[in-house]
Short mmCIF file of C-alpha atoms and ligand atoms in Angstrom, two decimals:
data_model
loop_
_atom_site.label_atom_id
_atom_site.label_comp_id
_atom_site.label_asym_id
_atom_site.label_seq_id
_atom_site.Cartn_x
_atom_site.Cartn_y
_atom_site.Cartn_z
CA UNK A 282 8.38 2.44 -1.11
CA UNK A 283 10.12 1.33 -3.97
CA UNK A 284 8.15 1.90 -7.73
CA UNK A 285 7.49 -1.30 -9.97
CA UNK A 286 10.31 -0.58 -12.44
CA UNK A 287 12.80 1.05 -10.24
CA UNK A 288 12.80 -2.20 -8.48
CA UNK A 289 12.97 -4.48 -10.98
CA UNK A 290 15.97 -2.55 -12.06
CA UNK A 291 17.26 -2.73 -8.61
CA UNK A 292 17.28 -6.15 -8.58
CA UNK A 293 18.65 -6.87 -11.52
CA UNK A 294 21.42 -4.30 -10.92
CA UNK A 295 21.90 -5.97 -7.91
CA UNK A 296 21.45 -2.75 -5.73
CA UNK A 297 18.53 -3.44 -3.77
CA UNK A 298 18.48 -1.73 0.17
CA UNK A 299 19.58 -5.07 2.13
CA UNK A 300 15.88 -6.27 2.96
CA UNK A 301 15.28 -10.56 3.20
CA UNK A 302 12.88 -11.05 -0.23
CA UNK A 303 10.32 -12.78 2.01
CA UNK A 304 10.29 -9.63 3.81
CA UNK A 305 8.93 -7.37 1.28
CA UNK A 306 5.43 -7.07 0.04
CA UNK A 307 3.17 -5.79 -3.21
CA UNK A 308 3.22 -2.56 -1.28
CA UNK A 309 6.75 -2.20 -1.28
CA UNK A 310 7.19 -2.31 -4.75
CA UNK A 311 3.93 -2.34 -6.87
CA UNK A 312 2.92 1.55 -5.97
CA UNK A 313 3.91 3.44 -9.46
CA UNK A 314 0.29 3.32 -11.26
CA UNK A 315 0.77 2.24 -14.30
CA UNK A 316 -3.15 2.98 -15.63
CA UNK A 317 -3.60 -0.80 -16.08
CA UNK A 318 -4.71 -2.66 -13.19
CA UNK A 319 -3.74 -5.38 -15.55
CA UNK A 320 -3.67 -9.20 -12.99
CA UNK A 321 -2.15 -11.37 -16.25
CA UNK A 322 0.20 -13.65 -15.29
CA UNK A 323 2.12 -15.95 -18.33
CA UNK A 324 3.75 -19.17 -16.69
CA UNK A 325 6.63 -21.00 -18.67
CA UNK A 326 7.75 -23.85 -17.71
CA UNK A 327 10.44 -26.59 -18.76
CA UNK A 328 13.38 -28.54 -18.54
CA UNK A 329 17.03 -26.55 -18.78
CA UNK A 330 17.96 -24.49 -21.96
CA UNK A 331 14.65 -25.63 -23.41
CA UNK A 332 14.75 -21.63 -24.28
CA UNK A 333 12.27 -20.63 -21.28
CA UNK A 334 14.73 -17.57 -20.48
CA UNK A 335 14.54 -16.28 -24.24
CA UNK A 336 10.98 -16.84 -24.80
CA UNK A 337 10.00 -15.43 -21.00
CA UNK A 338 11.95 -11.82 -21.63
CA UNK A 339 10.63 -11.97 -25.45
CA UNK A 340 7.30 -11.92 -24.00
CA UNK A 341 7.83 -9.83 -21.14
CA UNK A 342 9.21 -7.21 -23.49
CA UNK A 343 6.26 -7.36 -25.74
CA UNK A 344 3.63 -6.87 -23.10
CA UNK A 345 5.47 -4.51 -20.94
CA UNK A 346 5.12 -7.39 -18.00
CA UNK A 347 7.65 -7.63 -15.55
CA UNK A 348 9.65 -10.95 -15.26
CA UNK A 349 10.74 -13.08 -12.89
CA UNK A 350 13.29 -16.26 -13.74
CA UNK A 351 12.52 -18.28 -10.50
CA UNK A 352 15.79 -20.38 -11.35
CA UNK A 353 18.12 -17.78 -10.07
CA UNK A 354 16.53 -18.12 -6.62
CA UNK A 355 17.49 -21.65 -6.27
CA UNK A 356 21.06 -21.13 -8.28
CA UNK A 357 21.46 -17.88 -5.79
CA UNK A 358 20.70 -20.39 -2.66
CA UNK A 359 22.66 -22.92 -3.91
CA UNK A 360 25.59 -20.85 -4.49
CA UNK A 361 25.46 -19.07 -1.35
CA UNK A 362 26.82 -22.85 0.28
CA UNK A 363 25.57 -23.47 4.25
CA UNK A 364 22.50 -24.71 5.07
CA UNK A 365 20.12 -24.17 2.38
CA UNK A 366 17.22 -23.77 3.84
CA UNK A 367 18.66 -20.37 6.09
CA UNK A 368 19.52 -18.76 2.91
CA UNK A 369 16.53 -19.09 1.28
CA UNK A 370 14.79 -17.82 4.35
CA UNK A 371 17.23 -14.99 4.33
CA UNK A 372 18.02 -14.52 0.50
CA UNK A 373 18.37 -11.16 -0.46
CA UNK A 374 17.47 -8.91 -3.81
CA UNK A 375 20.98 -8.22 -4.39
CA UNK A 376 21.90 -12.29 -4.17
CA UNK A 377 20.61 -12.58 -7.41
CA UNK A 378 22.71 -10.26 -9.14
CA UNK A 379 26.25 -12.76 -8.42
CA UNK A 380 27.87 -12.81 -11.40
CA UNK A 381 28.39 -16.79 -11.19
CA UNK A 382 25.02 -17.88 -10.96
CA UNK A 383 24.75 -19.24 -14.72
CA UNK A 384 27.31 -21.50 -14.74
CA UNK A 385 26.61 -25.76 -15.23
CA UNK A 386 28.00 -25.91 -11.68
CA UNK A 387 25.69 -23.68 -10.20
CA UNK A 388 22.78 -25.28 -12.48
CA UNK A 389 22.98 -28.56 -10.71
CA UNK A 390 23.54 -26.82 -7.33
CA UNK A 391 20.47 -25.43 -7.54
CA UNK A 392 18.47 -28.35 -8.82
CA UNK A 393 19.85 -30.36 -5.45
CA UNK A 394 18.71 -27.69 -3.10
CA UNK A 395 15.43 -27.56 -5.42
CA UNK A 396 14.51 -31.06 -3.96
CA UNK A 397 14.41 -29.51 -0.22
CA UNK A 398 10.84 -29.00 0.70
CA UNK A 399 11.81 -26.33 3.21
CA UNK A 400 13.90 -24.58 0.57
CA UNK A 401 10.82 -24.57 -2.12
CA UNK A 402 8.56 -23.44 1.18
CA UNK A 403 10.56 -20.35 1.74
CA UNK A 404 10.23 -19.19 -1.56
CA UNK A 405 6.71 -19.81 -2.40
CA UNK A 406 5.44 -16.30 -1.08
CA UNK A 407 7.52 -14.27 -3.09
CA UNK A 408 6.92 -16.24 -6.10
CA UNK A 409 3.26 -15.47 -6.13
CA UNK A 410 3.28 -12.13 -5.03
CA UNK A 411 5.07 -11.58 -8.20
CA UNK A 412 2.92 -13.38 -10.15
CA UNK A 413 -0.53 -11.63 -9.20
CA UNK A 414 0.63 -8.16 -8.71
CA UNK A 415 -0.75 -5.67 -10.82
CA UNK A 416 0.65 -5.03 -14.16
CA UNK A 417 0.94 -8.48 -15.76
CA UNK A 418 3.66 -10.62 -14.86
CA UNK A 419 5.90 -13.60 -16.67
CA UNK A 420 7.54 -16.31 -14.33
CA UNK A 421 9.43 -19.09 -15.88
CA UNK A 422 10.50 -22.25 -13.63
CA UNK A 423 9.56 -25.05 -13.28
CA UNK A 424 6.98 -25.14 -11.11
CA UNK A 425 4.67 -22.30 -11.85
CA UNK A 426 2.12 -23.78 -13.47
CA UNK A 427 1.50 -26.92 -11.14
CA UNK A 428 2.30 -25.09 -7.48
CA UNK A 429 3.51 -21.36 -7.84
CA UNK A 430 0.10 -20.01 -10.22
CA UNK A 431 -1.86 -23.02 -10.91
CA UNK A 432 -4.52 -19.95 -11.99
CA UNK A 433 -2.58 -18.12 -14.36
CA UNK A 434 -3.54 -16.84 -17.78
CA UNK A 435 -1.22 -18.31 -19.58
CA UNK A 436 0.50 -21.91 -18.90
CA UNK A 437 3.09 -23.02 -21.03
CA UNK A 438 5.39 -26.21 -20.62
CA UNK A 439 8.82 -24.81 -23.31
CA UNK A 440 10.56 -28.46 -24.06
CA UNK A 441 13.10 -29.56 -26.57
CA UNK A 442 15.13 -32.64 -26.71
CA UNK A 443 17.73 -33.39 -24.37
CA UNK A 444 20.49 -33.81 -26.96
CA UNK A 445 18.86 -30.09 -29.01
CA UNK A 446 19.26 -28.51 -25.42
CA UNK A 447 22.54 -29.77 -24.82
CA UNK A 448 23.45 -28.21 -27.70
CA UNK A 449 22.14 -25.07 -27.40
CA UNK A 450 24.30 -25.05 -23.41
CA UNK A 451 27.25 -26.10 -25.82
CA UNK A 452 26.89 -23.34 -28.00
CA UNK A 453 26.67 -21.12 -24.71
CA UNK A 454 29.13 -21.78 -22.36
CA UNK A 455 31.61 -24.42 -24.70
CA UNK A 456 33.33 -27.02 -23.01
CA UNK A 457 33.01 -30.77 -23.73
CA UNK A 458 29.64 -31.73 -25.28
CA UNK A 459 29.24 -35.19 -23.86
CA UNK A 460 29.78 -33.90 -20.54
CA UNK A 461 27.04 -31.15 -21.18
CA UNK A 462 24.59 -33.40 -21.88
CA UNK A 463 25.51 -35.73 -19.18
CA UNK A 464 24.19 -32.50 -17.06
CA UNK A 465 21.20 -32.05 -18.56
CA UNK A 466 19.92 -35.54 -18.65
CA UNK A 467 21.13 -35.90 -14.68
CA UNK A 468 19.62 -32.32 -13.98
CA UNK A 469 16.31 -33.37 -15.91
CA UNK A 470 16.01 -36.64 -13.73
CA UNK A 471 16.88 -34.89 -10.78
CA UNK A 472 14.17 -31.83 -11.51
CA UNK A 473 11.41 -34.73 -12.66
CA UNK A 474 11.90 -37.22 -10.22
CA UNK A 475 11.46 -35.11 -6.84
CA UNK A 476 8.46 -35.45 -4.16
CA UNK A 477 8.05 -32.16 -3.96
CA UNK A 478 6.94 -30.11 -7.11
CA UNK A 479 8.21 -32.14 -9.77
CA UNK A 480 8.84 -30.75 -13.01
CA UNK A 481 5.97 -31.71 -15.34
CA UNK A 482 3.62 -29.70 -17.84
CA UNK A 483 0.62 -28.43 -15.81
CA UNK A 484 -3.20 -30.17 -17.06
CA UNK A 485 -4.08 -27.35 -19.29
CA UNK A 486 -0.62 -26.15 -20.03
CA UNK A 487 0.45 -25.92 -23.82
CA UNK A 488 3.36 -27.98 -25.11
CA UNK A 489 5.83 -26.19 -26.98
CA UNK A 490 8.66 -28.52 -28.32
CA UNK A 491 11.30 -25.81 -29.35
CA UNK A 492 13.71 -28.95 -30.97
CA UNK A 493 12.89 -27.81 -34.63
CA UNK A 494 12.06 -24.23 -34.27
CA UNK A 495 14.52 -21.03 -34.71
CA UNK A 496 13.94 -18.79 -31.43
CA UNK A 497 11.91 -16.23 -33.34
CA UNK A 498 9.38 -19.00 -34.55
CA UNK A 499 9.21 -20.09 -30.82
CA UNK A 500 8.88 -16.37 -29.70
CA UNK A 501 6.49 -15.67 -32.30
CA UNK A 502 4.37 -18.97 -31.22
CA UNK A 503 4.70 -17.83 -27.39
CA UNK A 504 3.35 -14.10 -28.08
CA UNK A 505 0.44 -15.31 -29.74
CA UNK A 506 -0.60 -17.63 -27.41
CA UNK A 507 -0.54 -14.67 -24.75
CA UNK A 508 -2.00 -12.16 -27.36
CA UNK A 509 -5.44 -14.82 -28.13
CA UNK A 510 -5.52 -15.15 -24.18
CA UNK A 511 -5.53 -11.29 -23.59
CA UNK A 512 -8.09 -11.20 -26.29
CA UNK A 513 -10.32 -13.79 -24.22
CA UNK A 514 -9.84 -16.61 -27.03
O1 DC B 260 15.93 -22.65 -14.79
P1 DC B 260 17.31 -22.89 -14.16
O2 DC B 260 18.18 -23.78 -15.02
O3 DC B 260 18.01 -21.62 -13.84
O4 DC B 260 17.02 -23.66 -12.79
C1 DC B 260 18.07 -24.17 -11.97
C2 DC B 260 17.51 -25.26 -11.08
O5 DC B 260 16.65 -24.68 -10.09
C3 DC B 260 16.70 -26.32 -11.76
O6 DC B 260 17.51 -27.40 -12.22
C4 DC B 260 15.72 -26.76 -10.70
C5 DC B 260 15.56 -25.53 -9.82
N1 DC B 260 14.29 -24.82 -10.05
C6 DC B 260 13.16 -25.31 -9.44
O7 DC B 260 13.23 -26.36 -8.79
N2 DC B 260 11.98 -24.64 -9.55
C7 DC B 260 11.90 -23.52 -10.28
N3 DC B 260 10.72 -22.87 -10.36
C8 DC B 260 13.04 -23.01 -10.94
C9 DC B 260 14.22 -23.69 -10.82
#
Protein backbone atom coordinates (compact mmCIF):
# COMPACT_ATOMS: atom_id res chain seq x y z
CA UNK A 1 0.00 0.00 0.00
CA UNK A 2 1.25 3.11 -1.09
CA UNK A 3 0.11 6.53 1.20
CA UNK A 4 -1.77 9.47 -0.66
CA UNK A 5 1.25 11.79 -0.82
CA UNK A 6 4.02 9.34 -1.14
CA UNK A 7 2.34 8.44 -4.31
CA UNK A 8 1.64 11.43 -5.73
CA UNK A 9 5.27 12.11 -5.28
CA UNK A 10 6.02 8.86 -6.85
CA UNK A 11 4.43 9.68 -9.77
CA UNK A 12 5.55 12.75 -10.34
CA UNK A 13 9.14 11.63 -9.62
CA UNK A 14 8.51 9.15 -11.98
CA UNK A 15 9.44 6.23 -9.54
CA UNK A 16 6.38 4.40 -9.19
CA UNK A 17 6.80 0.16 -8.65
CA UNK A 18 6.03 -0.88 -12.45
CA UNK A 19 2.14 -1.51 -11.90
CA UNK A 20 -0.42 -0.71 -15.32
CA UNK A 21 -2.47 2.64 -13.78
CA UNK A 22 -5.72 0.80 -14.55
CA UNK A 23 -4.43 -1.71 -12.29
CA UNK A 24 -4.33 0.13 -9.13
CA UNK A 25 -7.16 1.13 -6.92
CA UNK A 26 -8.26 3.87 -4.00
CA UNK A 27 -6.87 1.21 -1.74
CA UNK A 28 -3.60 1.25 -3.11
CA UNK A 29 -2.97 4.65 -2.60
CA UNK A 30 -5.66 6.60 -0.57
CA UNK A 31 -4.79 4.73 2.99
CA UNK A 32 -2.73 7.68 4.93
CA UNK A 33 -5.81 9.32 6.98
CA UNK A 34 -5.64 12.54 6.55
CA UNK A 35 -8.61 13.51 9.36
CA UNK A 36 -10.74 14.86 6.47
CA UNK A 37 -12.84 12.48 4.75
CA UNK A 38 -13.06 15.47 2.53
CA UNK A 39 -15.02 13.94 -1.34
CA UNK A 40 -14.42 17.68 -3.14
CA UNK A 41 -13.51 17.41 -6.42
CA UNK A 42 -12.64 20.99 -8.57
CA UNK A 43 -12.87 20.26 -12.46
CA UNK A 44 -11.03 22.73 -14.91
CA UNK A 45 -11.46 22.55 -18.09
CA UNK A 46 -10.30 24.34 -21.44
CA UNK A 47 -8.65 24.71 -24.55
CA UNK A 48 -4.49 24.58 -24.55
CA UNK A 49 -2.43 27.19 -22.50
CA UNK A 50 -5.74 28.75 -21.56
CA UNK A 51 -3.70 28.61 -18.00
CA UNK A 52 -5.67 25.37 -16.68
CA UNK A 53 -2.14 23.93 -15.44
CA UNK A 54 -1.38 27.25 -13.38
CA UNK A 55 -4.72 27.80 -12.03
CA UNK A 56 -5.25 23.73 -11.25
CA UNK A 57 -1.79 23.52 -8.97
CA UNK A 58 -2.68 27.21 -7.58
CA UNK A 59 -5.71 25.67 -6.29
CA UNK A 60 -4.51 22.41 -5.45
CA UNK A 61 -1.86 24.08 -3.33
CA UNK A 62 -4.33 26.19 -1.53
CA UNK A 63 -6.63 23.42 -0.48
CA UNK A 64 -4.10 20.81 0.15
CA UNK A 65 -6.02 18.67 -2.81
CA UNK A 66 -4.12 16.45 -4.80
CA UNK A 67 -3.95 17.06 -8.63
CA UNK A 68 -4.19 15.33 -11.52
CA UNK A 69 -3.38 17.02 -15.23
CA UNK A 70 -5.28 14.36 -17.33
CA UNK A 71 -3.32 15.82 -20.46
CA UNK A 72 -0.17 14.02 -19.67
CA UNK A 73 -2.02 10.71 -20.01
CA UNK A 74 -2.87 11.27 -23.55
CA UNK A 75 0.68 13.23 -24.33
CA UNK A 76 2.35 10.02 -22.35
CA UNK A 77 0.23 7.58 -24.85
CA UNK A 78 0.87 9.49 -27.63
CA UNK A 79 4.47 9.65 -27.15
CA UNK A 80 4.92 6.17 -26.30
CA UNK A 81 4.19 5.57 -30.54
CA UNK A 82 2.46 1.83 -31.40
CA UNK A 83 -0.89 1.24 -31.17
CA UNK A 84 -2.50 3.62 -28.96
CA UNK A 85 -4.98 2.00 -27.58
CA UNK A 86 -2.32 -0.96 -25.91
CA UNK A 87 -0.53 1.75 -24.21
CA UNK A 88 -3.17 3.30 -22.68
CA UNK A 89 -4.37 -0.05 -21.50
CA UNK A 90 -0.89 -0.64 -20.26
CA UNK A 91 0.36 2.98 -19.33
CA UNK A 92 2.33 3.09 -16.44
CA UNK A 93 2.88 5.74 -13.32
CA UNK A 94 6.34 6.27 -14.26
CA UNK A 95 5.22 7.09 -18.20
CA UNK A 96 4.23 10.25 -17.08
CA UNK A 97 7.31 11.43 -15.71
CA UNK A 98 9.19 11.48 -19.68
CA UNK A 99 10.84 14.44 -19.80
CA UNK A 100 9.42 15.23 -23.47
CA UNK A 101 5.92 15.17 -22.84
CA UNK A 102 5.38 19.13 -22.98
CA UNK A 103 6.56 19.80 -26.11
CA UNK A 104 3.98 21.30 -29.28
CA UNK A 105 4.83 17.96 -30.90
CA UNK A 106 3.72 15.89 -28.25
CA UNK A 107 0.61 18.38 -27.69
CA UNK A 108 -0.91 17.49 -30.98
CA UNK A 109 0.11 13.80 -30.56
CA UNK A 110 -1.92 13.55 -27.87
CA UNK A 111 -4.93 15.44 -29.09
CA UNK A 112 -4.96 12.72 -32.24
CA UNK A 113 -4.91 9.74 -29.99
CA UNK A 114 -7.53 11.83 -27.77
CA UNK A 115 -10.11 11.26 -30.63
CA UNK A 116 -9.80 7.25 -30.15
CA UNK A 117 -12.77 6.10 -28.24
CA UNK A 118 -10.88 3.05 -27.03
CA UNK A 119 -8.00 5.25 -25.91
CA UNK A 120 -10.46 7.74 -23.81
CA UNK A 121 -12.21 4.18 -22.55
CA UNK A 122 -9.04 2.95 -21.01
CA UNK A 123 -8.50 5.85 -19.10
CA UNK A 124 -11.81 6.69 -17.75
CA UNK A 125 -11.39 4.50 -14.49
CA UNK A 126 -8.44 6.01 -13.29
CA UNK A 127 -9.63 9.40 -13.96
CA UNK A 128 -12.48 9.09 -11.56
CA UNK A 129 -10.98 7.21 -8.99
CA UNK A 130 -8.88 10.21 -8.64
CA UNK A 131 -11.45 12.46 -8.68
CA UNK A 132 -13.73 10.98 -5.78
CA UNK A 133 -11.14 9.69 -3.51
CA UNK A 134 -10.99 11.07 -0.24
CA UNK A 135 -9.16 14.20 0.41
CA UNK A 136 -10.39 16.62 -2.28
CA UNK A 137 -9.09 16.37 -5.60
CA UNK A 138 -8.37 18.94 -8.76
CA UNK A 139 -8.40 17.40 -12.39
CA UNK A 140 -7.91 19.65 -15.28
CA UNK A 141 -8.65 18.30 -19.00
CA UNK A 142 -10.82 18.61 -21.01
CA UNK A 143 -13.32 16.44 -20.36
CA UNK A 144 -13.95 16.38 -16.68
CA UNK A 145 -16.74 18.21 -16.34
CA UNK A 146 -18.97 16.71 -19.25
CA UNK A 147 -17.72 12.75 -18.94
CA UNK A 148 -14.88 12.22 -16.26
CA UNK A 149 -17.03 14.06 -12.94
CA UNK A 150 -20.11 15.41 -14.40
CA UNK A 151 -20.90 15.59 -10.27
CA UNK A 152 -18.14 17.51 -9.09
CA UNK A 153 -18.08 20.47 -6.75
CA UNK A 154 -16.58 22.66 -8.68
CA UNK A 155 -16.82 22.95 -12.72
CA UNK A 156 -14.88 25.39 -14.39
CA UNK A 157 -14.39 25.86 -18.28
CA UNK A 158 -10.49 28.24 -18.10
CA UNK A 159 -10.61 29.94 -21.85
CA UNK A 160 -8.68 32.73 -23.40
CA UNK A 161 -8.33 33.70 -26.95
CA UNK A 162 -6.60 31.71 -29.37
CA UNK A 163 -4.15 34.43 -30.43
CA UNK A 164 -3.66 35.43 -26.03
CA UNK A 165 -2.88 31.58 -25.71
CA UNK A 166 -0.64 31.43 -28.49
CA UNK A 167 1.14 33.87 -26.93
CA UNK A 168 1.44 32.75 -23.71
CA UNK A 169 3.00 28.97 -25.66
CA UNK A 170 5.31 31.67 -27.39
CA UNK A 171 6.48 33.07 -24.36
CA UNK A 172 7.04 29.34 -23.15
CA UNK A 173 8.70 27.31 -25.43
CA UNK A 174 9.83 30.32 -28.30
CA UNK A 175 9.97 29.39 -31.72
CA UNK A 176 7.99 31.01 -34.58
CA UNK A 177 4.72 32.62 -33.42
CA UNK A 178 2.62 32.08 -36.49
CA UNK A 179 3.41 28.57 -36.44
CA UNK A 180 2.35 28.41 -32.66
CA UNK A 181 -0.80 29.55 -33.23
CA UNK A 182 -1.32 27.55 -36.27
CA UNK A 183 -1.15 24.65 -33.41
CA UNK A 184 -3.43 25.88 -31.25
CA UNK A 185 -6.19 26.79 -33.58
CA UNK A 186 -5.64 23.08 -35.38
CA UNK A 187 -5.34 21.46 -31.80
CA UNK A 188 -8.57 23.47 -30.65
CA UNK A 189 -10.57 22.15 -33.79
CA UNK A 190 -9.24 18.89 -33.42
CA UNK A 191 -10.12 18.74 -29.36
CA UNK A 192 -13.80 20.48 -30.23
CA UNK A 193 -14.75 18.75 -33.15
CA UNK A 194 -14.44 14.93 -31.94
CA UNK A 195 -17.47 12.31 -31.43
CA UNK A 196 -16.30 11.29 -28.50
CA UNK A 197 -16.04 13.80 -25.49
CA UNK A 198 -15.65 16.92 -27.20
CA UNK A 199 -14.16 19.73 -25.56
CA UNK A 200 -16.94 22.12 -24.46
CA UNK A 201 -17.83 23.97 -21.05
CA UNK A 202 -20.04 21.57 -19.02
CA UNK A 203 -24.11 23.08 -18.38
CA UNK A 204 -23.36 24.51 -15.05
CA UNK A 205 -19.70 25.06 -15.51
CA UNK A 206 -18.32 28.71 -14.93
CA UNK A 207 -16.62 30.57 -17.76
CA UNK A 208 -13.45 32.03 -16.99
CA UNK A 209 -11.94 34.01 -20.00
CA UNK A 210 -8.26 34.43 -18.72
CA UNK A 211 -7.48 36.86 -22.14
CA UNK A 212 -7.34 40.09 -19.94
CA UNK A 213 -6.42 38.83 -16.59
CA UNK A 214 -2.72 38.56 -14.95
CA UNK A 215 -2.46 34.81 -13.54
CA UNK A 216 -2.87 35.94 -9.96
CA UNK A 217 -6.30 37.71 -10.82
CA UNK A 218 -7.28 34.36 -12.53
CA UNK A 219 -5.92 32.35 -9.48
CA UNK A 220 -7.46 34.60 -7.14
CA UNK A 221 -10.97 34.30 -9.18
CA UNK A 222 -10.48 30.32 -9.27
CA UNK A 223 -9.85 30.02 -5.30
CA UNK A 224 -12.83 31.82 -4.55
CA UNK A 225 -15.04 30.10 -6.57
CA UNK A 226 -13.82 26.79 -4.71
CA UNK A 227 -13.70 28.64 -1.27
CA UNK A 228 -17.91 29.92 -1.71
CA UNK A 229 -18.47 26.18 -2.88
CA UNK A 230 -16.72 24.66 0.26
CA UNK A 231 -18.69 27.15 2.19
CA UNK A 232 -22.05 25.70 0.57
CA UNK A 233 -22.70 29.15 -1.39
O1 LIG B 1 -3.97 19.72 -21.65
P1 LIG B 1 -2.93 19.22 -22.66
O2 LIG B 1 -2.51 20.30 -23.63
O3 LIG B 1 -1.74 18.62 -21.99
O4 LIG B 1 -3.66 18.07 -23.50
C1 LIG B 1 -3.05 17.44 -24.62
C2 LIG B 1 -4.13 16.82 -25.48
O5 LIG B 1 -4.70 15.70 -24.81
C3 LIG B 1 -5.28 17.72 -25.84
O6 LIG B 1 -5.04 18.46 -27.03
C4 LIG B 1 -6.44 16.77 -26.00
C5 LIG B 1 -6.08 15.61 -25.08
N1 LIG B 1 -6.84 15.61 -23.82
C6 LIG B 1 -8.12 15.10 -23.84
O7 LIG B 1 -8.61 14.73 -24.91
N2 LIG B 1 -8.83 14.99 -22.69
C7 LIG B 1 -8.31 15.42 -21.53
N3 LIG B 1 -9.03 15.29 -20.40
C8 LIG B 1 -7.01 15.97 -21.48
C9 LIG B 1 -6.31 16.07 -22.65
Amino acid sequence: MIPRTIFLRLIEGGCLPPSPLSGLTPEDFWTEKTGRAVIFTVAIDGPAAAGKGTISRAVAARFGFAHLDTGLLYRAVGAKGGDPIAAARGLMAEELARGDLRTLEAGQAASRVAVIPEVRAALVAFQRRFARAEGGAVLDGRDIGTVICPEAEVELYVTASAEVRAHRRWLELGGEAAHILAEVVERDARDMGRVDAPLRPAADAVILDTSGMTVAEAVAQAIALVAARMAGE
